[in-house]
Tab-separated table of C-alpha atoms in Angstrom:
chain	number	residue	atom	x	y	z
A	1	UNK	CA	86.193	-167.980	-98.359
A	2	UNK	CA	86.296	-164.632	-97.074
A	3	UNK	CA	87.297	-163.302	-100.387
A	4	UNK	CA	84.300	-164.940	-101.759
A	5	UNK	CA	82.145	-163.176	-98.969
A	6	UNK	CA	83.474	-159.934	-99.495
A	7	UNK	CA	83.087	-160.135	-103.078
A	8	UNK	CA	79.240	-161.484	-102.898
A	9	UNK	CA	78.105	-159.853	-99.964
A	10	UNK	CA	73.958	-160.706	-100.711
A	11	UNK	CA	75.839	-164.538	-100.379
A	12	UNK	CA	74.764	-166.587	-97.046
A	13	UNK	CA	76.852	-168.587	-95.463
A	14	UNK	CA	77.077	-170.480	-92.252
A	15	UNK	CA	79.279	-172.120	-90.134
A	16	UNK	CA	77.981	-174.462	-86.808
A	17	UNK	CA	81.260	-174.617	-86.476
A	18	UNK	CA	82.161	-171.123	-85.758
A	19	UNK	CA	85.099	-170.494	-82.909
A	20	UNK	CA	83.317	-169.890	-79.898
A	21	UNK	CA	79.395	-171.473	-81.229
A	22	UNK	CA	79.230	-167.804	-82.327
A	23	UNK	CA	76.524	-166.684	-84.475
A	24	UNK	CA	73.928	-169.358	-82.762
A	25	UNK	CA	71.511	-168.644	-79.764
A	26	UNK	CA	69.321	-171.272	-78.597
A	27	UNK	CA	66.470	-169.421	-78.668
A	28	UNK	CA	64.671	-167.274	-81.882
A	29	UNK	CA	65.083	-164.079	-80.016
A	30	UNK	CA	69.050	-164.159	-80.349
A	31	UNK	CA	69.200	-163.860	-75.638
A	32	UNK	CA	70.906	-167.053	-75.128
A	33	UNK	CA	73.844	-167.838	-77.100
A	34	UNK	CA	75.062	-171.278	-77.663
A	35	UNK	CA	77.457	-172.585	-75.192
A	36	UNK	CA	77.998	-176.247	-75.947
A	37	UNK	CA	77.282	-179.312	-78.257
A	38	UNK	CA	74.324	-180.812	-77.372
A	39	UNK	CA	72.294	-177.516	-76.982
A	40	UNK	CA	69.027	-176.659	-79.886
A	41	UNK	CA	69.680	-173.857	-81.985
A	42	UNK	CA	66.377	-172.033	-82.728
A	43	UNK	CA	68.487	-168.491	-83.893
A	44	UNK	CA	71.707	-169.072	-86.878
A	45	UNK	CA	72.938	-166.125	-88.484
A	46	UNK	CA	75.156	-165.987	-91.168
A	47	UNK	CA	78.937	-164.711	-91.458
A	48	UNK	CA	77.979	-161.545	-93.293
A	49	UNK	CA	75.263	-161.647	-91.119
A	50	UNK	CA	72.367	-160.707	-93.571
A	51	UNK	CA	70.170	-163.930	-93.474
A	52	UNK	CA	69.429	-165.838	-89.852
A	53	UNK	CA	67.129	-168.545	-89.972
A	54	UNK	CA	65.371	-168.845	-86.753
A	55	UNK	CA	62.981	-171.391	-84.699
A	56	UNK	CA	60.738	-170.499	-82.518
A	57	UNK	CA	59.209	-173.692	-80.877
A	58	UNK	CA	61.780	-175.228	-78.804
A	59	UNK	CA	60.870	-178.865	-80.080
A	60	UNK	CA	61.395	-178.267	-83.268
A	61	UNK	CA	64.760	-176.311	-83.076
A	62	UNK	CA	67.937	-178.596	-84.367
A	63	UNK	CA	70.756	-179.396	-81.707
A	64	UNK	CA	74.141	-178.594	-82.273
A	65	UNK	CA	76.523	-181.392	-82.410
A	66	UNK	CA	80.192	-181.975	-82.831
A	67	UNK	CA	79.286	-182.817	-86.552
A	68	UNK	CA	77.395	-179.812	-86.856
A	69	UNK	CA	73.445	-179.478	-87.322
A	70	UNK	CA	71.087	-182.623	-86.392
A	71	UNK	CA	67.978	-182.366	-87.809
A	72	UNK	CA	65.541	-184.809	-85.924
A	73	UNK	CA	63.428	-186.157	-89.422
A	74	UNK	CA	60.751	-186.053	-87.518
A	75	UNK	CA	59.729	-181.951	-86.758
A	76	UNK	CA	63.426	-180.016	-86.489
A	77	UNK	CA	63.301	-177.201	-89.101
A	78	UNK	CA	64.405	-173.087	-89.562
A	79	UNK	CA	63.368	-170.366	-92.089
A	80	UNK	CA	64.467	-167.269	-92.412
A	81	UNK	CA	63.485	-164.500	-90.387
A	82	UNK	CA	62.608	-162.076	-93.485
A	83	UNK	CA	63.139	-163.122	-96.948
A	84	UNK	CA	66.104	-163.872	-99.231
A	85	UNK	CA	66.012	-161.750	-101.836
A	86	UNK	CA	67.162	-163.806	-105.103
A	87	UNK	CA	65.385	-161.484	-107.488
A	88	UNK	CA	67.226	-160.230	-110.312
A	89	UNK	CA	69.254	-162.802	-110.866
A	90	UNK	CA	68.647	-166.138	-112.618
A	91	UNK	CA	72.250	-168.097	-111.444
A	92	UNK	CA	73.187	-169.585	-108.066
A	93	UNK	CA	75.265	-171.730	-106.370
A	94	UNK	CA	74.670	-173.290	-103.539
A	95	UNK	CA	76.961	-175.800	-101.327
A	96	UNK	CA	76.570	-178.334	-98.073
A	97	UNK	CA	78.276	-180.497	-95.676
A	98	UNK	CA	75.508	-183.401	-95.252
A	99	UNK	CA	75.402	-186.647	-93.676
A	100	UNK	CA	72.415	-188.330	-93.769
A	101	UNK	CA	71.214	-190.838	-90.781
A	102	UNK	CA	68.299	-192.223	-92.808
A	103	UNK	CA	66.775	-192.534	-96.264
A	104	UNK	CA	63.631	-193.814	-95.398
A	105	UNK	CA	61.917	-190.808	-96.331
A	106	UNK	CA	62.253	-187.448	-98.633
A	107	UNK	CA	64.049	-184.684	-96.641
A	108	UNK	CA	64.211	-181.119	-97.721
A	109	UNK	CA	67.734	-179.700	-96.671
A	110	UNK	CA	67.501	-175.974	-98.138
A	111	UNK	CA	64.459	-174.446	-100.269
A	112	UNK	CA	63.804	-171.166	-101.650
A	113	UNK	CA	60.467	-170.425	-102.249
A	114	UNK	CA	58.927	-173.978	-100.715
A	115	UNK	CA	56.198	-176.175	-102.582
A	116	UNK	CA	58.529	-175.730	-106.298
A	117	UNK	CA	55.246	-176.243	-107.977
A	118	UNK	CA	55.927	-172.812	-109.237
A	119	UNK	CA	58.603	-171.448	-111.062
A	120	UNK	CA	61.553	-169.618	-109.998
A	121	UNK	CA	62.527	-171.960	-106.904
A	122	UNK	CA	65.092	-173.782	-106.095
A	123	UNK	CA	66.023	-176.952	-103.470
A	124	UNK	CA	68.815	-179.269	-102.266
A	125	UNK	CA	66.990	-182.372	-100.875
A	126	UNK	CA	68.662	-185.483	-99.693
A	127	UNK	CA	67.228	-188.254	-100.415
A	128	UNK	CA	64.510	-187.222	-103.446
A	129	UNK	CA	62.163	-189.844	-102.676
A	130	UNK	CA	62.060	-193.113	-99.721
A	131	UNK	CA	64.982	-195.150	-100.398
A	132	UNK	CA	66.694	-193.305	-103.175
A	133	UNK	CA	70.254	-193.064	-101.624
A	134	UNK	CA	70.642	-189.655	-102.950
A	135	UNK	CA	70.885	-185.946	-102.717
A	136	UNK	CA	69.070	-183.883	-105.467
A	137	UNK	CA	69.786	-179.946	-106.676
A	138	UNK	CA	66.219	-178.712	-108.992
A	139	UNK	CA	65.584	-175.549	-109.990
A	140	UNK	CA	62.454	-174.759	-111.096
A	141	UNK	CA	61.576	-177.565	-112.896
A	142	UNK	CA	65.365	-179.157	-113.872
A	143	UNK	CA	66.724	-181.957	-111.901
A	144	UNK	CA	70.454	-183.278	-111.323
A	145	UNK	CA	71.124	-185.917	-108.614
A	146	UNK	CA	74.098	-187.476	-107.386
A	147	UNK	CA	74.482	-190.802	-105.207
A	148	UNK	CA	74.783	-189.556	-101.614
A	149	UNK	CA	74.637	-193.041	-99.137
A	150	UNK	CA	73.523	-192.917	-95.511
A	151	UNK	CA	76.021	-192.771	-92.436
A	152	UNK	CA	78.908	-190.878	-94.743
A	153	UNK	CA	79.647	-187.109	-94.919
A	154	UNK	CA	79.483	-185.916	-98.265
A	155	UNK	CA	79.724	-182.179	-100.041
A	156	UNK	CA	76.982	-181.121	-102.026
A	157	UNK	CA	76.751	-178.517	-104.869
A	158	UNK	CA	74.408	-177.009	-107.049
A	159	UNK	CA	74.878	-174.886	-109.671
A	160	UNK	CA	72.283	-173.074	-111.855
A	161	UNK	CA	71.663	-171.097	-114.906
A	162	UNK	CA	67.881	-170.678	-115.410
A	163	UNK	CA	68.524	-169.061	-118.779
A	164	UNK	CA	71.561	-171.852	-119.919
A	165	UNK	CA	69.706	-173.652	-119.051
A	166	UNK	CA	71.574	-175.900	-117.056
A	167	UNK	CA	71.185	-177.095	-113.264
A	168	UNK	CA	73.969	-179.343	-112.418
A	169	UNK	CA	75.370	-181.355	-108.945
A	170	UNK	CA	78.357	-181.739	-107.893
A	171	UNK	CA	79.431	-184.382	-104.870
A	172	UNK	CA	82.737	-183.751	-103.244
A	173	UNK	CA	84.507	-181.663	-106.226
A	174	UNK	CA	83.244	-183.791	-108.967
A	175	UNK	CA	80.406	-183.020	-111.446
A	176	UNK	CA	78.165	-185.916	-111.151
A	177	UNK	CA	75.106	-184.390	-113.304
A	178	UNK	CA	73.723	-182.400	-115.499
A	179	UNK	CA	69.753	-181.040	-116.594
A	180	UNK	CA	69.472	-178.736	-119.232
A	181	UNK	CA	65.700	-178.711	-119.255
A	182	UNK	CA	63.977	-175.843	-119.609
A	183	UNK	CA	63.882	-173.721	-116.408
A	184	UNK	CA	60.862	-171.539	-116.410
A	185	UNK	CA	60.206	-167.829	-114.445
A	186	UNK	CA	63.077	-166.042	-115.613
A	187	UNK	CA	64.570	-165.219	-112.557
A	188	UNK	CA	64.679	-166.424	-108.657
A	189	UNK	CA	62.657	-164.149	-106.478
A	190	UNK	CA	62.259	-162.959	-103.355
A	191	UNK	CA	60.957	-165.053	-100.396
A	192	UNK	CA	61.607	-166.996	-97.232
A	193	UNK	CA	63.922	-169.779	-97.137
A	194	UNK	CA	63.435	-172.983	-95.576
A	195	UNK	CA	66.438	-175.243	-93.643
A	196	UNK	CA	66.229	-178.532	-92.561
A	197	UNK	CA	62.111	-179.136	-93.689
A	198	UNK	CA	59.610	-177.576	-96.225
A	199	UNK	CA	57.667	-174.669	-94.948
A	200	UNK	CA	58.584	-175.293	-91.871
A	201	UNK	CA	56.026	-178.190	-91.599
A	202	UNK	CA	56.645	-181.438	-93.803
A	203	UNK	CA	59.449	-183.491	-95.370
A	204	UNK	CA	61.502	-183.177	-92.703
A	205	UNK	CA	65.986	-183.869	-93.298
A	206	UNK	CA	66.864	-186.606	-91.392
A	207	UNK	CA	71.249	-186.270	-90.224
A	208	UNK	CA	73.277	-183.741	-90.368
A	209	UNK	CA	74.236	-180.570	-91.710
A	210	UNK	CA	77.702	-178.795	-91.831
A	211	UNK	CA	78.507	-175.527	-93.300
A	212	UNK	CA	76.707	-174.232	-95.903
A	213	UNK	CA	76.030	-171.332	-98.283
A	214	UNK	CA	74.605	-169.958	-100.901
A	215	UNK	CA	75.721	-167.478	-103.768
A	216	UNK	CA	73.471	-165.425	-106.271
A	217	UNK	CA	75.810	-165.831	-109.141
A	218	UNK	CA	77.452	-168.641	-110.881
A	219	UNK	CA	80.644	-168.749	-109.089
A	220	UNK	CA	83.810	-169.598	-111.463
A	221	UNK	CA	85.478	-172.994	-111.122
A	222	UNK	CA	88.478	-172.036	-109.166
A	223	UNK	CA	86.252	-170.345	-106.799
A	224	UNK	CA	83.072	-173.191	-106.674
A	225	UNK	CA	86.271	-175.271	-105.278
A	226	UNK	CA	87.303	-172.476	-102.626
A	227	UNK	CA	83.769	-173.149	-101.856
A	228	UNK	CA	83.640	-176.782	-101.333
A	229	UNK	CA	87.049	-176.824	-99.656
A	230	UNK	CA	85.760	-174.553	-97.288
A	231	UNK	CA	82.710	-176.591	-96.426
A	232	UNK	CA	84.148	-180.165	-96.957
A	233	UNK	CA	86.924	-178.946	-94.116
A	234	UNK	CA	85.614	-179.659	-91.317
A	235	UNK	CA	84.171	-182.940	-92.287
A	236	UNK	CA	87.835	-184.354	-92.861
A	237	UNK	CA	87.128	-184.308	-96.287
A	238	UNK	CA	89.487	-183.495	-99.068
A	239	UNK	CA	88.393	-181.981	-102.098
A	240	UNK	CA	92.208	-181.254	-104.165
B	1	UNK	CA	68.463	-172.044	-69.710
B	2	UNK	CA	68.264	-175.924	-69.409
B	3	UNK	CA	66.516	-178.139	-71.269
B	4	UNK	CA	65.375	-181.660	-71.129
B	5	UNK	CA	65.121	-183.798	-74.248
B	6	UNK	CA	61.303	-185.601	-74.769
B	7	UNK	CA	59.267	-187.553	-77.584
B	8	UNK	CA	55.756	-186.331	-76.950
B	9	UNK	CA	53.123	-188.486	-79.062
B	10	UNK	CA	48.700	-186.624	-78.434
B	11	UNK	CA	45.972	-188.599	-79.676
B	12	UNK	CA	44.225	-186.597	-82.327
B	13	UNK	CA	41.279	-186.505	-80.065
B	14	UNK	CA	42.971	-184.445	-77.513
B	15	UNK	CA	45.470	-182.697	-79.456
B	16	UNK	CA	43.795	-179.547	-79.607
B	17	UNK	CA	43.310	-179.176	-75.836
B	18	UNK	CA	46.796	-180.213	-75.417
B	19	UNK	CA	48.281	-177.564	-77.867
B	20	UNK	CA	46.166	-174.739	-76.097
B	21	UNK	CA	47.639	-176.446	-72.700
B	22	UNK	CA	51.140	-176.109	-73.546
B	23	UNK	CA	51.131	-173.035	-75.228
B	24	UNK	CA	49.348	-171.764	-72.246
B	25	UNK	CA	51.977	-173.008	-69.924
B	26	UNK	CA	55.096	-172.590	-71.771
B	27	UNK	CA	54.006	-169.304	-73.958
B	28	UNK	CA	55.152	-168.554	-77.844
B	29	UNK	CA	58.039	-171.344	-77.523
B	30	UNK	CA	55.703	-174.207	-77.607
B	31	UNK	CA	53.504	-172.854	-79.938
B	32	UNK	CA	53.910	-175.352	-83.403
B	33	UNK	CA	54.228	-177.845	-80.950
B	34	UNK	CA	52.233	-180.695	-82.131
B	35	UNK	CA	51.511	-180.162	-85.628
B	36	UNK	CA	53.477	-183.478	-87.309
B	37	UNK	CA	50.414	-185.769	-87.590
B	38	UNK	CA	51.036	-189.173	-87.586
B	39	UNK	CA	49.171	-192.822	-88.150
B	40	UNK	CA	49.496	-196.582	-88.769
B	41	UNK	CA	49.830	-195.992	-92.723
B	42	UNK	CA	51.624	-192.452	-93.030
B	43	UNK	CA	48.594	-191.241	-94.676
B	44	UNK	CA	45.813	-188.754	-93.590
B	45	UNK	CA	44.193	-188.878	-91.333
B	46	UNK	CA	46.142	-188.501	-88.199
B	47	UNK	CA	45.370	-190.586	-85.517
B	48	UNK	CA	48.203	-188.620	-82.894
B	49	UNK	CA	50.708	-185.652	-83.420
B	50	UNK	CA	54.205	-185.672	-82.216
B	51	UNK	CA	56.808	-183.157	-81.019
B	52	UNK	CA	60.060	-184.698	-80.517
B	53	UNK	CA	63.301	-182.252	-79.121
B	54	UNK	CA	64.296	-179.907	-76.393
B	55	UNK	CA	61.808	-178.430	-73.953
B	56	UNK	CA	62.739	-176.017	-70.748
B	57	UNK	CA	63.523	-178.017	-68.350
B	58	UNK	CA	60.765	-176.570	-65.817
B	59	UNK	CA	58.407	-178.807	-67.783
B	60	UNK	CA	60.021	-181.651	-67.319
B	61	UNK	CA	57.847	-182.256	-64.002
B	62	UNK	CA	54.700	-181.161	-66.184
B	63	UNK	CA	55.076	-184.411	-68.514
B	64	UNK	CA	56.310	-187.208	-66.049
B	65	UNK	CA	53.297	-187.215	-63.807
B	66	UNK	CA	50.098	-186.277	-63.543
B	67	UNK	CA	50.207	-184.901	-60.621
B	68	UNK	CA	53.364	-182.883	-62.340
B	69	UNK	CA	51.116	-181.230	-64.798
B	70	UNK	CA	48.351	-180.908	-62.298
B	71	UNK	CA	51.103	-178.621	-60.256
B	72	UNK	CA	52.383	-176.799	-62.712
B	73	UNK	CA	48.973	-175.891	-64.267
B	74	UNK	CA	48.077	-174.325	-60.862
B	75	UNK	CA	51.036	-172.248	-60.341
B	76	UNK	CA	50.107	-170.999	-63.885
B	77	UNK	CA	46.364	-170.174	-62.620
B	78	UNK	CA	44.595	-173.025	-65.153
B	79	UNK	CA	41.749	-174.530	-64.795
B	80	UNK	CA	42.906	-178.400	-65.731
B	81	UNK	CA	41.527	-180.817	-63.070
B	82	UNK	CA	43.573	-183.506	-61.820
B	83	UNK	CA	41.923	-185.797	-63.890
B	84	UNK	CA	42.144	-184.346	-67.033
B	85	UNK	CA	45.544	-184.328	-66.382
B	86	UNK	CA	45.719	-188.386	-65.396
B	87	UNK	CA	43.504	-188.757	-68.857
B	88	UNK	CA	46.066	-186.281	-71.023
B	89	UNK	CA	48.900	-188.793	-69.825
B	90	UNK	CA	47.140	-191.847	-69.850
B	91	UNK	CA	46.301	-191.863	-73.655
B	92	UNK	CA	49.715	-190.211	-74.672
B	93	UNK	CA	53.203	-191.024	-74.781
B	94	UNK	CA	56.109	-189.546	-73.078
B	95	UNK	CA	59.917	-190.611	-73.947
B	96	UNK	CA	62.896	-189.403	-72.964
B	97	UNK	CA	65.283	-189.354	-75.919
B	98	UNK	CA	67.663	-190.375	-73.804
B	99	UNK	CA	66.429	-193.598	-73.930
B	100	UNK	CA	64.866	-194.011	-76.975
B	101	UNK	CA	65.442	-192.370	-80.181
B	102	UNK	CA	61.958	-190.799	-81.524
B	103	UNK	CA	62.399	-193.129	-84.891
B	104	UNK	CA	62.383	-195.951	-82.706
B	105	UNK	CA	59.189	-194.846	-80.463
B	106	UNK	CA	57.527	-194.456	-83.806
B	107	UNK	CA	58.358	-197.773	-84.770
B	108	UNK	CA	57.526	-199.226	-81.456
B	109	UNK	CA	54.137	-198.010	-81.590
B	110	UNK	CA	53.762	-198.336	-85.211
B	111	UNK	CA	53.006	-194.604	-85.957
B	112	UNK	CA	54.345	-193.453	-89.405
B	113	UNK	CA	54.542	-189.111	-89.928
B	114	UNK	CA	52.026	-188.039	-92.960
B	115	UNK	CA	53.964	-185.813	-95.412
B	116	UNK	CA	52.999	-184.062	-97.859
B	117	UNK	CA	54.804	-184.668	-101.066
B	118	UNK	CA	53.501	-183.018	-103.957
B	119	UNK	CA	55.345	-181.128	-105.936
B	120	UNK	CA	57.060	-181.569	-108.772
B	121	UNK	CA	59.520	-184.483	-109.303
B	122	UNK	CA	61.344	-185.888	-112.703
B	123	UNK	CA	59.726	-188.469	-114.495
């Protein structure tokens, strides 16, 4: 993974489970540093530490847990302190560790230019709609999902090529999907993104959320599975 | 820092008073406090707003009592009379997540959040 980090360095990735909690304060400001589970997180930086998402009202910051990330579904949410510049490219990849604790209602997990009424965004949201049992990669305007149950960690990918087009999910090393409708805007752009709840306001994630990252390119299949191995580690899982 | 772990549920009547109230005790950190609406149907409009997560633990007092919000609005110099505090309390809800999960308050009081869910989706 570090090869992959060196070699995309615009890529974010993040790691709750970091030796040490480093790289998460529990306040926005970045004065108190994380200590131990059970403590919110309202500042998260990532390894090459160009993105941090922060939170600045206490209630609303996720805790840190032994599984990782707990997102509340109710009003736990981050964004990024500035935006995540995306522009220029029209490919991405983007991987979780997720284990959802409810699907009674759509939760956003990650979102780059929120509301995906427009063009040029992308999401991971888990489940799509109340009920569905899933997790769901779109970008702008092309869908994929893949069966994701509650109560059970699972890796999620997404993998995009605006101009392919294609937009396809993966669940634990396996393709599960794939869109090729038309993707419209060109390219991704620049602007903030969103963890755990859209805009920092509504559809809030209900569970949990391991490592995760994101990469501005369409990462080739040997290393997509450096990815997932990296993120599905430590959930126990084992993606060959 | 220390924190204590609450469900706080506001009428919509009082909400704005309430927001301005704990901003004004607890500064920038409690400001977006408040702003999940909520009601019987999950549809506008809201009839309370919650917050549900970690607050400092110096306002734990503030939420368990009247008289603990009474306090710790004088030490902060505010003008909130003893019984504005009792009627604050008295029409809102205070859990600790301890002992109840905030899903399970909402169900309890049959409160559903309002999202907005717009966008885009596949046919």
């Amino acid at each position: 993974m570090g090869a992959l980090l060196r070699k995309y360095p615009t890529a974010g990735a993040f790691d709750p489970f970091a030796p040490g909690f480093a790289r998460m304060w529990q306040d926005s400001a970045g004065t108190t540093p994380v200590t131990a589970y059970g403590q919110p997180v309202g500042r998260l930086q990532s390894l090459g530490g160009a993105v941090t998402f922060i939170q600045p009202t206490t209630t609303s910051r996720p805790t840190l847990q032994a599984n990782g990330l707990v997102f509340d579904g109710t009003d736990d949410g981050m964004y990024s302190a500035i935006n995540v510049d995306l522009s220029g490219t029209d490919k991405l990849t983007v991987a979780a560790g997720i284990y959802k604790t409810s699907d009674s209602a759509r939760g956003m997990l990650l979102e780059h230019r929120a509301g995906s009424s427009a063009a040029s965004y992308w999401f991971v949201h888990a489940p799509s709609a109340a009920g569905a049992g899933n997790a769901q990669f779109s970008s702008s305007g092309a869908f994929a999902a893949a069966t994701a149950a509650i109560n059970l960690g699972v890796v999620i990918s997404g993998v995009s090529n605006m101009s392919g087009p294609t937009a396809s999910i993966w669940r634990n090393g396996t393709l599960i999907a794939t869109s090729a409708t038309a993707q419209s805007g060109g390219a991704y752009t620049s602007d903030v993104m969103f963890l755990g709840r859209r805009n920092n306001a509504t559809l809030p994630f209900n569970g949990y959320i391991s490592r995760f990252a994101w990469f501005p390119v369409l990462l080739a299949a040997a290393d997509l599975r450096t990815l997932e191995q990296w993120v599905a580690l430590p959930m126990g899982l084992s993606i060959p | 820092m220390s924190y204590v772990y609450r469900t706080l549920i506001v009428p919509a009547a009082l909400v704005e008073d309430v927001r301005a109230l704990v901003v004004a005790l607890a500064g920038p950190p409690a400001d977006g406090m408040l702003t999940v609406g909520l009601s019987a149907t999950g549809t506008a409009p809201a009839t309370h707003y919650i917050s549900t997560g970690a607050i400092d633990a110096m306002f734990a007092a503030a939420v368990a009592s009247p008289e603990g919000m009474h306090a710790a609005c004088a030490a902060a110099g505010l003008g909130v009379s003893p019984a504005q505090c009792t009627a604050i309390l008295s029409a809102s809800h205070v859990v600790d997540l301890d002992s109840e999960e905030a899903a399970q308050t909402l169900l309890r009081l049959g409160l559903r959040p309002i999202t907005e869910d717009t966008d885009q989706q596949p046919a």
